[in-house]
CSV table of C-alpha atoms in Angstrom, one decimal:
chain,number,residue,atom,x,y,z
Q,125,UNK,CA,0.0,0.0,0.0
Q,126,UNK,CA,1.3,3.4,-0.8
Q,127,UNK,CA,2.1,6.0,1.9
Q,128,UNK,CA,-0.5,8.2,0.0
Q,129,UNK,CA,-3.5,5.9,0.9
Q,130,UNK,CA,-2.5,5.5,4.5
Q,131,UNK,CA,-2.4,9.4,5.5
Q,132,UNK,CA,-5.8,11.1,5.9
Q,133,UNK,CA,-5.1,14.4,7.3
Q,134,UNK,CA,-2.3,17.2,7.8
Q,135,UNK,CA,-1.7,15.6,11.1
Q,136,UNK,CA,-1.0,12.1,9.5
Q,137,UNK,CA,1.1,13.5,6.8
Q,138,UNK,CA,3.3,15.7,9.7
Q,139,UNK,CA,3.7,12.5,11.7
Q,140,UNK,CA,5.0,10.5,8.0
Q,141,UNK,CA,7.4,13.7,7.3
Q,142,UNK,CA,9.0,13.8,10.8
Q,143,UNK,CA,9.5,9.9,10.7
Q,144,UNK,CA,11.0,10.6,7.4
Q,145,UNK,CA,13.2,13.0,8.6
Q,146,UNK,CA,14.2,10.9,11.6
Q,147,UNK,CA,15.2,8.1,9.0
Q,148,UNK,CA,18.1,10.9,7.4
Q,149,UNK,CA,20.4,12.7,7.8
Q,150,UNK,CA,19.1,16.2,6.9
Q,151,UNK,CA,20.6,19.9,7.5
Q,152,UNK,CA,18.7,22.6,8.8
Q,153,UNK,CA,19.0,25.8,8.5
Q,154,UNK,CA,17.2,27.4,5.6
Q,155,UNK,CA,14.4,29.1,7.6
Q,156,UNK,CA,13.9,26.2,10.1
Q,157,UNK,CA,16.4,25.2,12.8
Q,158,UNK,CA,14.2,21.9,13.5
Q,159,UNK,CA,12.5,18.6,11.9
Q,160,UNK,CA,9.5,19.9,13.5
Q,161,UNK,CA,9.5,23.6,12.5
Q,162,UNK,CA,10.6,22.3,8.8
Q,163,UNK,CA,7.7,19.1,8.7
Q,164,UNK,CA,5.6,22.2,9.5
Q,165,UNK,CA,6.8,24.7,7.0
Q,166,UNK,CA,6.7,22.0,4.0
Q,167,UNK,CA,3.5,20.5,4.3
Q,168,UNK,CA,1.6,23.7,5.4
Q,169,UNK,CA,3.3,25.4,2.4
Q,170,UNK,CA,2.4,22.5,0.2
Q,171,UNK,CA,-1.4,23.3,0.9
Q,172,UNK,CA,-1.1,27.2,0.4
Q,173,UNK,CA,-1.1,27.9,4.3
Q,174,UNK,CA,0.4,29.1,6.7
Q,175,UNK,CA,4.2,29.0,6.5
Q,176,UNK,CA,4.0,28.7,10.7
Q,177,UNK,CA,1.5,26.2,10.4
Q,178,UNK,CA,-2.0,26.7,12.6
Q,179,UNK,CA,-3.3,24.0,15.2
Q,180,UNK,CA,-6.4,24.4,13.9
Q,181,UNK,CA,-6.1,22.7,10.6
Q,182,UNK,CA,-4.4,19.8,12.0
Q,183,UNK,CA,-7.3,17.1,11.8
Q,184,UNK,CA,-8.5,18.8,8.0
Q,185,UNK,CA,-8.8,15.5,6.0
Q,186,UNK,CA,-6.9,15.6,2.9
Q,187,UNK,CA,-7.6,15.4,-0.8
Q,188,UNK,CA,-5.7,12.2,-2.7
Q,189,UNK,CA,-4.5,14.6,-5.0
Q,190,UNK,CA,-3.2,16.8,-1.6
Q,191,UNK,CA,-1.8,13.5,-0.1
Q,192,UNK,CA,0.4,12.3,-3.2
Q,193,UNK,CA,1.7,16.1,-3.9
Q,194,UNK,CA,2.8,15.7,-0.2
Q,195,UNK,CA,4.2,12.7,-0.2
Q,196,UNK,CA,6.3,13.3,-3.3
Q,197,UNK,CA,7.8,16.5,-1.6
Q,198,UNK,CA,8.7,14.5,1.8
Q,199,UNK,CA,10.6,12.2,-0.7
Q,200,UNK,CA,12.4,15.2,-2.8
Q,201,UNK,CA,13.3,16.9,1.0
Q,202,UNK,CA,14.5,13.4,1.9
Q,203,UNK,CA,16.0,11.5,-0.8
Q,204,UNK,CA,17.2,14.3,-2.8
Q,205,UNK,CA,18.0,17.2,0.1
Q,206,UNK,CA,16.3,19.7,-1.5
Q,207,UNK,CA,15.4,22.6,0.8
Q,208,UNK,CA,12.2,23.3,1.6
Q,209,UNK,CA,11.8,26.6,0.0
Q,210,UNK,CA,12.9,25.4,-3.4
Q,211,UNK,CA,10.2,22.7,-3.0
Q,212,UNK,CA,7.7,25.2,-2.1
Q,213,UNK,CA,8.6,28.8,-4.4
Q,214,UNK,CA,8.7,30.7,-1.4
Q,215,UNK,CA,10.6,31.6,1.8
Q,216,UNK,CA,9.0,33.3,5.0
Q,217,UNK,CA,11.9,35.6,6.2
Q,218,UNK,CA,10.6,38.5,9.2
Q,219,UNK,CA,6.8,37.7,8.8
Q,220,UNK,CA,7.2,38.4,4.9
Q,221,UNK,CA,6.7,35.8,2.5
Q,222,UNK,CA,9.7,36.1,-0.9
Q,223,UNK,CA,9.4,33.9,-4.0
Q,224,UNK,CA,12.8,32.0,-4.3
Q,225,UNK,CA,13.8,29.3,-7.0
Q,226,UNK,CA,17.4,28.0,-7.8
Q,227,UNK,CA,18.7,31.1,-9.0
Q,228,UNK,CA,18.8,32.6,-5.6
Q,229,UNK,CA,19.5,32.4,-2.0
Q,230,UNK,CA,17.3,31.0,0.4
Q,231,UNK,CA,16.8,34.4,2.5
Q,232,UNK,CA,18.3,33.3,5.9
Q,233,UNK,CA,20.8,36.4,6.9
Q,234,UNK,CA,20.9,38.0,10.1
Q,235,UNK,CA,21.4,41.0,8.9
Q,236,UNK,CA,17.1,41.4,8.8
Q,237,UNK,CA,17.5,40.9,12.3
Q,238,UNK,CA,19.1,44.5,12.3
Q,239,UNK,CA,16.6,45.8,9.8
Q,240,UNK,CA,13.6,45.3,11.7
Q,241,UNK,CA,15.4,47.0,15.1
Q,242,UNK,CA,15.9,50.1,12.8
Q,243,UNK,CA,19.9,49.2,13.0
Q,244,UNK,CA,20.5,51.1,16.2
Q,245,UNK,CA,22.2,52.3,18.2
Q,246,UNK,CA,24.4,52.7,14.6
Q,247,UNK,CA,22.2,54.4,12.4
Q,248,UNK,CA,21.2,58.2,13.2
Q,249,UNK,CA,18.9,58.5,11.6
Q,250,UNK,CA,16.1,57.1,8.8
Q,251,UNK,CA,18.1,56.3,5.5
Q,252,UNK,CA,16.7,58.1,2.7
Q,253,UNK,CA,18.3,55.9,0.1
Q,254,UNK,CA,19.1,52.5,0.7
Q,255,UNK,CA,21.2,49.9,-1.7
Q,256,UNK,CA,20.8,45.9,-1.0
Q,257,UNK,CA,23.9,45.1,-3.0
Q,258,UNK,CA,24.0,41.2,-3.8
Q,259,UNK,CA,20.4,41.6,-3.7
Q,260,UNK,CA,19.3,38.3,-4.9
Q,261,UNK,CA,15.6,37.1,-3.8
Q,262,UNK,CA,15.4,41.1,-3.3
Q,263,UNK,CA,14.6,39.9,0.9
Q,264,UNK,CA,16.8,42.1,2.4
Q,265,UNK,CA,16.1,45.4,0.7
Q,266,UNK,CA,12.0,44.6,0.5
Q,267,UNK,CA,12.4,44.1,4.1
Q,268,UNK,CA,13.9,47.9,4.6
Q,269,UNK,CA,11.4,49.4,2.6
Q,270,UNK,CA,8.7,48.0,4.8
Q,271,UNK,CA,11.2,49.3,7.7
Q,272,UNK,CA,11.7,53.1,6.2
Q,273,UNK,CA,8.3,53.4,4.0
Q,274,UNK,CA,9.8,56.9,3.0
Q,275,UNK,CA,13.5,55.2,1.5
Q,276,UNK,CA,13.9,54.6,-2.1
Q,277,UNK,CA,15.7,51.6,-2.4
Q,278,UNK,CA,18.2,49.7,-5.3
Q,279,UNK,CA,18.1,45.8,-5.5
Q,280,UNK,CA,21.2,45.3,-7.5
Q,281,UNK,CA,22.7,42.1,-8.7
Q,282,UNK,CA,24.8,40.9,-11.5
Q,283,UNK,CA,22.7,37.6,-11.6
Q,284,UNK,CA,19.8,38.9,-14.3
Q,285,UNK,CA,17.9,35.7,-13.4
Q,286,UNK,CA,17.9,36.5,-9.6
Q,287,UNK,CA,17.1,40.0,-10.6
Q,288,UNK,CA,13.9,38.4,-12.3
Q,289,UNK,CA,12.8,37.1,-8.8
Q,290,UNK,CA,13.5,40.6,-7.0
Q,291,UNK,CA,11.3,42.0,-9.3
Q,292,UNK,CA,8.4,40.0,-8.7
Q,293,UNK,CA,8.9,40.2,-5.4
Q,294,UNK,CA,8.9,44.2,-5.6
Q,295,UNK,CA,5.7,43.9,-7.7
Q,296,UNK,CA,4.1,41.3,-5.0
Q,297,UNK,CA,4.1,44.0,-2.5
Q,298,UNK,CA,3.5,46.6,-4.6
Q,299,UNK,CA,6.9,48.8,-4.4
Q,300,UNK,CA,7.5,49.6,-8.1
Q,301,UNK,CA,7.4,53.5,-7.0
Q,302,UNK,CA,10.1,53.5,-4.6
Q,303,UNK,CA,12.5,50.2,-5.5
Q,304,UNK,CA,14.7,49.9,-8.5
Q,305,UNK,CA,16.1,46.5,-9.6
Q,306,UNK,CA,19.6,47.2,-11.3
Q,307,UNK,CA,21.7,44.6,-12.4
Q,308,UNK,CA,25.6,45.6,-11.5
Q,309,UNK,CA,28.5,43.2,-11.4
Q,310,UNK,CA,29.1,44.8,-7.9
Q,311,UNK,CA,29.4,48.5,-7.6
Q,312,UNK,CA,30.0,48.8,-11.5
Q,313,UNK,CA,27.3,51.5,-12.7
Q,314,UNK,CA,25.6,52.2,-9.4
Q,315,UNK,CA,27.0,55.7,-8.8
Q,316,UNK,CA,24.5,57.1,-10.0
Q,317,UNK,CA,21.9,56.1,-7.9
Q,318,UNK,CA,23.9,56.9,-5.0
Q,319,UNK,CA,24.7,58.6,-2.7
Q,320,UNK,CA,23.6,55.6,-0.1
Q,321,UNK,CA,22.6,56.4,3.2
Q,322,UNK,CA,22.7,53.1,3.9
Q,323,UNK,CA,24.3,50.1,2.4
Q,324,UNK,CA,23.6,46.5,3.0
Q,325,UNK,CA,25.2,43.9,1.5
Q,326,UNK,CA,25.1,40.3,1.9
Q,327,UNK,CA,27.4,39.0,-1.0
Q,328,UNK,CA,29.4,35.5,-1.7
Q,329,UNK,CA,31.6,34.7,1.0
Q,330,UNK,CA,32.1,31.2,1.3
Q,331,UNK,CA,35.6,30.0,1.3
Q,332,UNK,CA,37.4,27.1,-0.6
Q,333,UNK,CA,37.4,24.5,2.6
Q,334,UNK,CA,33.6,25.1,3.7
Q,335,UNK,CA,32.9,25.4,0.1
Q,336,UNK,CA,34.2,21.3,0.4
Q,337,UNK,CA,32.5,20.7,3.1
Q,338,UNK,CA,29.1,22.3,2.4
Q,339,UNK,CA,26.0,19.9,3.5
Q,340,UNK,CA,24.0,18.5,0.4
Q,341,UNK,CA,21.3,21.1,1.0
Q,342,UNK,CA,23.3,23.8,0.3
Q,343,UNK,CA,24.2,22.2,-3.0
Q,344,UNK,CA,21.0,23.1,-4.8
Q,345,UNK,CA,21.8,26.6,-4.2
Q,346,UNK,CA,23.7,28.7,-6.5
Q,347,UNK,CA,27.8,28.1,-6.4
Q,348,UNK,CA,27.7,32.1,-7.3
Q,349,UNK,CA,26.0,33.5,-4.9
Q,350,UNK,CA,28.3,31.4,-2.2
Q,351,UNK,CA,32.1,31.0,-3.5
Q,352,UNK,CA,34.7,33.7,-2.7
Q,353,UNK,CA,37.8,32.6,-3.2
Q,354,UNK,CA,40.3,30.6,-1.1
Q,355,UNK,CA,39.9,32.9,2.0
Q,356,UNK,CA,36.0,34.1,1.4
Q,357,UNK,CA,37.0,37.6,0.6
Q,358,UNK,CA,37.8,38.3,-3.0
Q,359,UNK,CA,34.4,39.9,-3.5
Q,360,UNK,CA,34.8,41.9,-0.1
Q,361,UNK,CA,38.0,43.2,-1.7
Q,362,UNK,CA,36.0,44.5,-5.1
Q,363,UNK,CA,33.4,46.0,-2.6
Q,364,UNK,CA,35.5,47.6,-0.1
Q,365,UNK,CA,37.7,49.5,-2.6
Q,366,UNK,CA,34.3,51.0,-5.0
Q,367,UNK,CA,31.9,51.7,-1.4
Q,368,UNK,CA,33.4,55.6,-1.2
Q,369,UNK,CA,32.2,56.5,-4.5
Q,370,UNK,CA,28.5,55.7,-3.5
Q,371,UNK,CA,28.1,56.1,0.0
Q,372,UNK,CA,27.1,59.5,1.6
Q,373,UNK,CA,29.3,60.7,4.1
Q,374,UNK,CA,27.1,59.8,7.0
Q,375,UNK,CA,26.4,56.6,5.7
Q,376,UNK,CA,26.6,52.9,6.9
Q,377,UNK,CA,27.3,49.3,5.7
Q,378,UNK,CA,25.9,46.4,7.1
Q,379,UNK,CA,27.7,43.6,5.5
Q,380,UNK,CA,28.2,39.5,6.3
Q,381,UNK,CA,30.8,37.4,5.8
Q,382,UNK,CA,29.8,34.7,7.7
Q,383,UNK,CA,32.5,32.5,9.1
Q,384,UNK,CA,35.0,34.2,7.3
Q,385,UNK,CA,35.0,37.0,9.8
Q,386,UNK,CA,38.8,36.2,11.3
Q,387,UNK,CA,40.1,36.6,7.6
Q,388,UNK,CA,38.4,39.6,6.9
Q,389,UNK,CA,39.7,41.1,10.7
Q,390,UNK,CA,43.0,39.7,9.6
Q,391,UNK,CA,43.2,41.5,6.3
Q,392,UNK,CA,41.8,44.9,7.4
Q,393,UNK,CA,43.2,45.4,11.0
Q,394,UNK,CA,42.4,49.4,11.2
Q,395,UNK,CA,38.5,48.8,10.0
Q,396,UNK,CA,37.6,48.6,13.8
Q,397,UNK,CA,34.5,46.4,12.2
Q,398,UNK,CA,31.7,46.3,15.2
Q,399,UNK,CA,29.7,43.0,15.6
Q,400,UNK,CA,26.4,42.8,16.5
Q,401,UNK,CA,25.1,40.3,18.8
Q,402,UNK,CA,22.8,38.3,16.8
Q,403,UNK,CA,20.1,35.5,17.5
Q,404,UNK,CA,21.1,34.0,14.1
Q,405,UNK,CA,24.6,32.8,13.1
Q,406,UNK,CA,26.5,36.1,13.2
Q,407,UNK,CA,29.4,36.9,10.8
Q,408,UNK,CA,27.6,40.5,10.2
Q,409,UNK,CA,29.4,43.5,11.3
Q,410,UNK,CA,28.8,47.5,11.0
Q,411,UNK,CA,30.5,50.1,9.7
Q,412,UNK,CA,30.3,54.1,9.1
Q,413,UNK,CA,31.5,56.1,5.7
Q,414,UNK,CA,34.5,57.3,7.4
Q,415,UNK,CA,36.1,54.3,8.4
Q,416,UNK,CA,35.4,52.6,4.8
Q,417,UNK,CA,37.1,55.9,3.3
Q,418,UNK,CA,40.0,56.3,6.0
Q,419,UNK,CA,40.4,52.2,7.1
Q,420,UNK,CA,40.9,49.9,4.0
Q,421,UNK,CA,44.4,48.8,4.8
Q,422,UNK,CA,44.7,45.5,3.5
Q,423,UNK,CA,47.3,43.0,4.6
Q,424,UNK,CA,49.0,41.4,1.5
């Protein structure tokens, strides 16, 4: 008999996934940090519900059709180690639901933890203009419009394809007026859009060994948006030497490198780069203008 005919409602089909799960080795940590929150997630997705899931639905019987599209997507999670946003075309990041699809990151970075605290102490004041550089999915800069409703805001990206997402995302939530999607390889062409109040930028910086060592689920995401070199910082380099010629002199970056913070420390001692205690994995640190202008001594 097929697991299909056996499962009756959301409950059943929550009790199959976790057993699933239990059965593999699976990685955690695109939007769920649990089997349970991402059992949840994918099979309240799968129905066009609630990301979070909602007690209430639990004994809803299910259609055949329901059951089987289920099941298959337990198997893909499982057997395959898709993520679960991939399986479902969207990501809940900060209460705001993003279309996602292979061509971009799962939104996951801390750095929205910052966003929706207004980034202080370190920011004076509401940012006027705001640039999510390495935009992908478009999460991070959607999420500081909804933040600063008065910004303008540039989603740039050299990826065209994630810049396809970004814009339908911008469209979902109806913020054509004030967001531009600009595809730049980096800072190339963005000058004059600037000058940035505020600069957040959450770009490849994945180094050579975790590169190797990356679980499977990471796999289905793209190599580009993840690989920087053998140390994790060539595209830091890039950004770090073209950020004066678009930031305002007040400005600030919010930028993550993820577990290569020692080797970005190491190669810019006189940054003085302030990091944030985070509930997420860290790796983001702070900056002002000034210290991007006056501080970009790199080691060879």
């Amino acid at each position: 008999m097929r697991p299909a005919d056996q499962l009756f409602n959301i409950r059943d089909v929550i009790r199959y996934a976790l057993t699933r799960f239990g059965e593999h080795e699976l990685w955690y940590g695109h939007g769920t940090d649990t089997a349970w929150d991402e059992a949840i997630a994918l099979v309240f997705g799968s129905l066009n519900l609630d990301l979070e899931g909602d007690d209430r639905l639990l004994d809803a019987n299910l259609t055949m059709a329901e059951r089987e599209r289920l099941v298959a997507r337990i198997d893909q999670r499982v057997d395959d180690k898709v993520p679960t946003p991939y399986l479902l075309g969207k990501a809940l990041f900060h209460g705001l639901v993003f279309e996602v699809n292979a061509d971009t990151l799962i939104p996951r970075s801390p750095i929205g933890e910052l966003l929706v605290d207004e980034i202080e102490p370190w920011l004076a004041r509401p940012p006027h203009r705001i640039l999510d550089l390495c935009t992908g999915s478009g999460c991070l800069g959607l999420l500081a419009a909804q933040v600063w409703p008065e910004a303008e805001v540039v989603l740039a990206d050299i990826s065209e394809q994630a810049l396809a997402v970004a814009r339908r995302n911008t469209e979902f939530y109806d913020l054509s007026d004030r967001v531009k999607v600009v595809q730049s390889d980096l800072l190339d062409g963005l000058k004059s859009y600037g000058p940035f109040d505020l600069v957040i930028c959450n770009p490849p910086y994945v180094d050579q060994r975790d590169m190797d060592e990356l679980p499977a689920e990471y796999l289905h995401e793209p190599d580009m948006a993840l690989a920087s070199g053998s140390d994790g910082l060539d595209h830091w380099r890039r950004i770090f030497k073209e950020l004066p010629g678009v930031m305002a002199i007040d400005a600030i970056l919010v930028g993550e490198v993820g577990n290569s913070w020692p080797a970005l420390e190491a190669a810019y001692p006189r940054m003085g780069f302030t990091w944030p205690e985070l509930e997420g994995d860290g790796g983001v640190f702070v900056v002002d203008a000034k210290v991007v202008r006056d501080g970009l001594y790199c080691a060879p």
